[in-house]
């Protein structure tokens, strides 16, 4: 039986789910957008400056984002990304594979930290189990975090963990409109409507009729688009 979340305004604009946590963002009476989070607080994934879990929605202070309004939130395995209205990205939570994208080498953060190295306005943020991504206004894809199965799309020579955002060079020439990240795989959609997938292929999660991991980008038609660089 469902029940209403009494502590949240009925003007909520968006809602999302992540492992052991939930979030929504809503517009206040003044027109400002704020975030509310609840669930498991391990590793600071809620961004509330503590490791406490919350059974009811708790607001994330605007001061954590330099008083910028929020456009979107993405929840990963034990980390959370925030996208401000000005296109800046912040991250909080577990950072054992560099999934926060911050210059600090701390294993976790209990408050949102600005992601380093994103060169221009971001329009979409992505959170996988241990990896993260962002799409720029020009349709370029940046990835960071765990890379043991090539889920970042950065090539055979890329490290197994990439702590700062890196452009997916093999997709240059394509305009990425949207993307989603899973456990150790990634999927993106171009402006032409083609779906591309790469990374861990266990249980057929890449959608190409086999369970092999892939260091290549495949179109939704199953034809090879391009092999990542040597």
CSV table of C-alpha atoms in Angstrom, one decimal:
chain,number,residue,atom,x,y,z
A,1,UNK,CA,0.0,0.0,0.0
A,2,UNK,CA,1.5,3.4,-1.0
A,3,UNK,CA,1.6,6.4,1.3
A,4,UNK,CA,2.2,10.1,0.6
A,5,UNK,CA,5.5,11.7,1.5
A,6,UNK,CA,4.1,14.3,3.8
A,7,UNK,CA,7.3,16.3,4.3
A,8,UNK,CA,7.6,17.2,0.6
A,9,UNK,CA,5.7,19.8,-1.4
A,10,UNK,CA,3.2,18.7,-4.0
A,11,UNK,CA,5.0,20.9,-6.6
A,12,UNK,CA,7.9,18.3,-7.0
A,13,UNK,CA,9.4,18.5,-10.5
A,14,UNK,CA,11.5,15.3,-10.7
A,15,UNK,CA,12.1,12.1,-8.9
A,16,UNK,CA,14.8,9.4,-9.1
A,17,UNK,CA,16.0,6.2,-7.6
A,18,UNK,CA,19.5,5.0,-6.7
A,19,UNK,CA,20.9,2.1,-4.8
A,20,UNK,CA,19.7,2.5,-1.1
A,21,UNK,CA,18.8,6.1,-1.7
A,22,UNK,CA,16.1,8.3,-3.2
A,23,UNK,CA,15.9,11.9,-4.3
A,24,UNK,CA,13.7,14.5,-5.7
A,25,UNK,CA,14.0,18.1,-6.6
A,26,UNK,CA,11.2,20.6,-6.2
A,27,UNK,CA,10.5,24.3,-6.7
A,28,UNK,CA,10.0,26.4,-3.6
A,29,UNK,CA,7.5,29.2,-3.2
A,30,UNK,CA,10.2,31.7,-4.3
A,31,UNK,CA,10.8,29.8,-7.6
A,32,UNK,CA,14.1,28.4,-6.5
A,33,UNK,CA,14.8,24.7,-7.2
A,34,UNK,CA,16.1,22.6,-4.3
A,35,UNK,CA,17.0,19.0,-3.7
A,36,UNK,CA,15.7,16.6,-1.1
A,37,UNK,CA,17.3,13.2,-0.4
A,38,UNK,CA,16.7,10.2,1.8
A,39,UNK,CA,17.8,6.6,2.4
A,40,UNK,CA,21.2,5.1,3.1
A,41,UNK,CA,23.8,7.7,4.1
A,42,UNK,CA,26.9,5.5,4.0
A,43,UNK,CA,30.0,7.3,2.5
A,44,UNK,CA,28.1,10.6,2.5
A,45,UNK,CA,26.2,9.7,-0.6
A,46,UNK,CA,23.3,12.0,0.4
A,47,UNK,CA,25.5,15.1,0.5
A,48,UNK,CA,24.3,16.2,3.9
A,49,UNK,CA,27.8,16.5,5.5
A,50,UNK,CA,27.3,13.3,7.6
A,51,UNK,CA,27.2,9.5,7.3
A,52,UNK,CA,23.7,9.3,8.8
A,53,UNK,CA,20.8,7.6,7.0
A,54,UNK,CA,17.5,9.5,6.6
A,55,UNK,CA,14.1,7.9,6.7
A,56,UNK,CA,12.4,11.1,5.5
A,57,UNK,CA,13.4,13.7,2.8
A,58,UNK,CA,16.1,16.1,4.0
A,59,UNK,CA,17.1,19.2,2.0
A,60,UNK,CA,20.5,19.6,0.5
A,61,UNK,CA,21.6,23.2,1.2
A,62,UNK,CA,21.9,25.5,-1.7
A,63,UNK,CA,25.1,26.8,-0.2
A,64,UNK,CA,26.7,23.5,-1.2
A,65,UNK,CA,26.3,24.6,-4.8
A,66,UNK,CA,27.4,28.2,-4.3
A,67,UNK,CA,23.7,29.2,-4.2
A,68,UNK,CA,23.1,27.9,-7.7
A,69,UNK,CA,19.8,26.3,-8.5
A,70,UNK,CA,19.7,22.6,-9.5
A,71,UNK,CA,18.7,21.2,-12.9
A,72,UNK,CA,19.2,17.5,-12.3
A,73,UNK,CA,20.5,14.8,-9.9
A,74,UNK,CA,21.9,11.3,-10.8
A,75,UNK,CA,22.4,8.5,-8.3
A,76,UNK,CA,25.1,5.8,-8.6
A,77,UNK,CA,26.0,2.8,-6.5
A,78,UNK,CA,27.1,4.9,-3.5
A,79,UNK,CA,27.7,8.3,-5.0
A,80,UNK,CA,25.5,11.1,-6.3
A,81,UNK,CA,25.9,13.8,-9.0
A,82,UNK,CA,24.2,17.2,-9.0
A,83,UNK,CA,23.9,19.4,-12.1
A,84,UNK,CA,23.3,23.1,-11.5
A,85,UNK,CA,21.3,25.5,-13.7
A,86,UNK,CA,24.6,27.0,-14.8
A,87,UNK,CA,25.9,23.7,-16.1
A,88,UNK,CA,28.3,22.9,-13.3
A,89,UNK,CA,28.6,19.4,-11.8
A,90,UNK,CA,29.0,18.5,-8.2
A,91,UNK,CA,29.5,15.0,-6.6
A,92,UNK,CA,29.3,13.4,-3.2
A,93,UNK,CA,29.7,9.9,-1.7
A,94,UNK,CA,32.1,7.0,-2.4
A,95,UNK,CA,35.2,7.8,-4.4
A,96,UNK,CA,37.2,4.5,-4.4
A,97,UNK,CA,37.5,4.4,-8.2
A,98,UNK,CA,37.5,8.2,-8.8
A,99,UNK,CA,33.8,8.3,-9.6
A,100,UNK,CA,33.4,11.7,-8.0
A,101,UNK,CA,35.7,13.3,-10.5
A,102,UNK,CA,37.5,15.5,-8.0
A,103,UNK,CA,41.1,16.3,-7.7
A,104,UNK,CA,41.1,15.2,-4.0
A,105,UNK,CA,42.2,11.6,-3.6
A,106,UNK,CA,39.8,11.1,-0.6
A,107,UNK,CA,38.0,7.7,-0.6
A,108,UNK,CA,34.7,9.5,0.0
A,109,UNK,CA,33.1,12.9,0.5
A,110,UNK,CA,30.1,13.8,2.7
A,111,UNK,CA,29.3,17.0,0.9
A,112,UNK,CA,29.0,18.0,-2.8
A,113,UNK,CA,32.4,18.8,-4.4
A,114,UNK,CA,32.7,20.4,-7.8
A,115,UNK,CA,33.8,18.0,-10.5
A,116,UNK,CA,37.2,19.0,-12.0
A,117,UNK,CA,38.1,19.4,-15.6
A,118,UNK,CA,34.7,19.7,-17.4
A,119,UNK,CA,35.5,22.4,-20.0
A,120,UNK,CA,32.0,23.8,-20.9
A,121,UNK,CA,28.4,23.8,-19.9
A,122,UNK,CA,27.0,20.4,-19.0
A,123,UNK,CA,23.4,19.5,-20.0
A,124,UNK,CA,23.1,15.9,-18.7
A,125,UNK,CA,24.8,13.9,-15.9
A,126,UNK,CA,25.2,10.1,-15.6
A,127,UNK,CA,25.9,7.9,-12.7
A,128,UNK,CA,26.7,4.2,-12.9
A,129,UNK,CA,27.6,1.8,-10.1
A,130,UNK,CA,31.2,2.9,-9.9
A,131,UNK,CA,31.5,5.3,-12.9
A,132,UNK,CA,30.2,8.6,-14.0
A,133,UNK,CA,29.6,10.7,-17.1
A,134,UNK,CA,28.5,14.0,-18.4
A,135,UNK,CA,27.2,15.4,-21.8
A,136,UNK,CA,28.2,18.9,-22.9
A,137,UNK,CA,25.9,21.3,-24.7
A,138,UNK,CA,27.8,20.4,-27.9
A,139,UNK,CA,27.0,16.7,-27.5
A,140,UNK,CA,30.4,15.6,-26.3
A,141,UNK,CA,30.6,12.7,-23.8
A,142,UNK,CA,33.0,12.8,-20.8
A,143,UNK,CA,33.5,9.8,-18.5
A,144,UNK,CA,35.4,9.0,-15.3
A,145,UNK,CA,35.6,6.4,-12.5
A,146,UNK,CA,36.0,2.6,-12.7
A,147,UNK,CA,37.1,1.2,-16.1
A,148,UNK,CA,37.9,-2.5,-15.6
A,149,UNK,CA,35.6,-3.6,-18.5
A,150,UNK,CA,36.2,-0.6,-20.7
A,151,UNK,CA,33.0,1.0,-19.6
A,152,UNK,CA,34.5,4.5,-19.9
A,153,UNK,CA,35.1,4.0,-23.6
A,154,UNK,CA,38.6,5.5,-23.4
A,155,UNK,CA,40.6,2.9,-25.2
A,156,UNK,CA,42.7,-0.2,-24.4
A,157,UNK,CA,45.5,1.8,-22.9
A,158,UNK,CA,43.3,3.7,-20.4
A,159,UNK,CA,43.8,3.0,-16.7
A,160,UNK,CA,41.4,0.7,-14.8
A,161,UNK,CA,40.4,3.8,-12.7
A,162,UNK,CA,40.2,7.3,-14.1
A,163,UNK,CA,39.7,9.9,-11.4
A,164,UNK,CA,39.1,13.0,-13.6
A,165,UNK,CA,36.7,13.5,-16.5
A,166,UNK,CA,38.1,12.4,-19.9
A,167,UNK,CA,36.5,13.1,-23.3
A,168,UNK,CA,35.5,9.9,-25.2
A,169,UNK,CA,37.7,10.7,-28.2
A,170,UNK,CA,36.4,7.8,-30.3
A,171,UNK,CA,32.9,9.4,-30.4
A,172,UNK,CA,34.2,12.7,-31.9
A,173,UNK,CA,32.1,13.5,-34.9
A,174,UNK,CA,29.0,12.2,-33.3
A,175,UNK,CA,26.5,14.2,-31.3
A,176,UNK,CA,25.5,12.5,-28.1
A,177,UNK,CA,21.9,13.4,-27.0
A,178,UNK,CA,21.5,11.1,-24.0
A,179,UNK,CA,23.2,8.3,-22.2
A,180,UNK,CA,22.8,5.9,-19.3
A,181,UNK,CA,25.3,4.0,-17.2
A,182,UNK,CA,24.9,0.6,-15.5
A,183,UNK,CA,27.0,-1.7,-13.3
A,184,UNK,CA,30.0,-1.9,-15.7
A,185,UNK,CA,28.5,-0.9,-19.0
A,186,UNK,CA,27.4,2.3,-20.8
A,187,UNK,CA,24.8,3.2,-23.4
A,188,UNK,CA,24.5,6.4,-25.5
A,189,UNK,CA,22.1,7.7,-28.1
A,190,UNK,CA,23.2,9.9,-30.9
A,191,UNK,CA,21.2,12.8,-32.5
A,192,UNK,CA,20.5,10.4,-35.4
A,193,UNK,CA,18.7,8.0,-33.0
A,194,UNK,CA,21.4,5.3,-33.0
A,195,UNK,CA,22.0,3.5,-29.7
A,196,UNK,CA,25.6,2.7,-28.8
A,197,UNK,CA,26.8,0.3,-26.1
A,198,UNK,CA,30.1,-0.7,-24.6
A,199,UNK,CA,31.7,-2.2,-21.5
A,200,UNK,CA,30.8,-5.3,-19.6
A,201,UNK,CA,28.6,-7.6,-21.6
A,202,UNK,CA,27.6,-10.2,-18.9
A,203,UNK,CA,24.0,-11.5,-19.2
A,204,UNK,CA,23.6,-9.8,-22.6
A,205,UNK,CA,23.4,-6.3,-21.1
A,206,UNK,CA,25.0,-4.8,-24.2
A,207,UNK,CA,22.0,-6.0,-26.3
A,208,UNK,CA,24.0,-7.6,-29.1
A,209,UNK,CA,23.2,-11.3,-28.7
A,210,UNK,CA,26.2,-12.3,-26.7
A,211,UNK,CA,27.7,-11.9,-23.2
A,212,UNK,CA,31.2,-10.8,-24.1
A,213,UNK,CA,32.6,-7.5,-22.8
A,214,UNK,CA,33.4,-5.0,-25.5
A,215,UNK,CA,36.1,-2.4,-26.1
A,216,UNK,CA,34.2,-1.2,-29.1
A,217,UNK,CA,31.1,0.9,-29.7
A,218,UNK,CA,28.3,-1.0,-31.3
A,219,UNK,CA,25.2,0.5,-33.1
A,220,UNK,CA,21.8,-0.7,-32.2
A,221,UNK,CA,21.8,-2.5,-35.6
A,222,UNK,CA,24.7,-4.7,-34.2
A,223,UNK,CA,27.2,-3.3,-36.8
A,224,UNK,CA,30.5,-2.2,-35.5
A,225,UNK,CA,30.7,1.6,-35.4
A,226,UNK,CA,34.3,2.1,-34.4
A,227,UNK,CA,37.0,0.3,-32.4
A,228,UNK,CA,38.5,2.2,-29.6
A,229,UNK,CA,42.1,3.2,-30.2
A,230,UNK,CA,45.0,0.9,-29.7
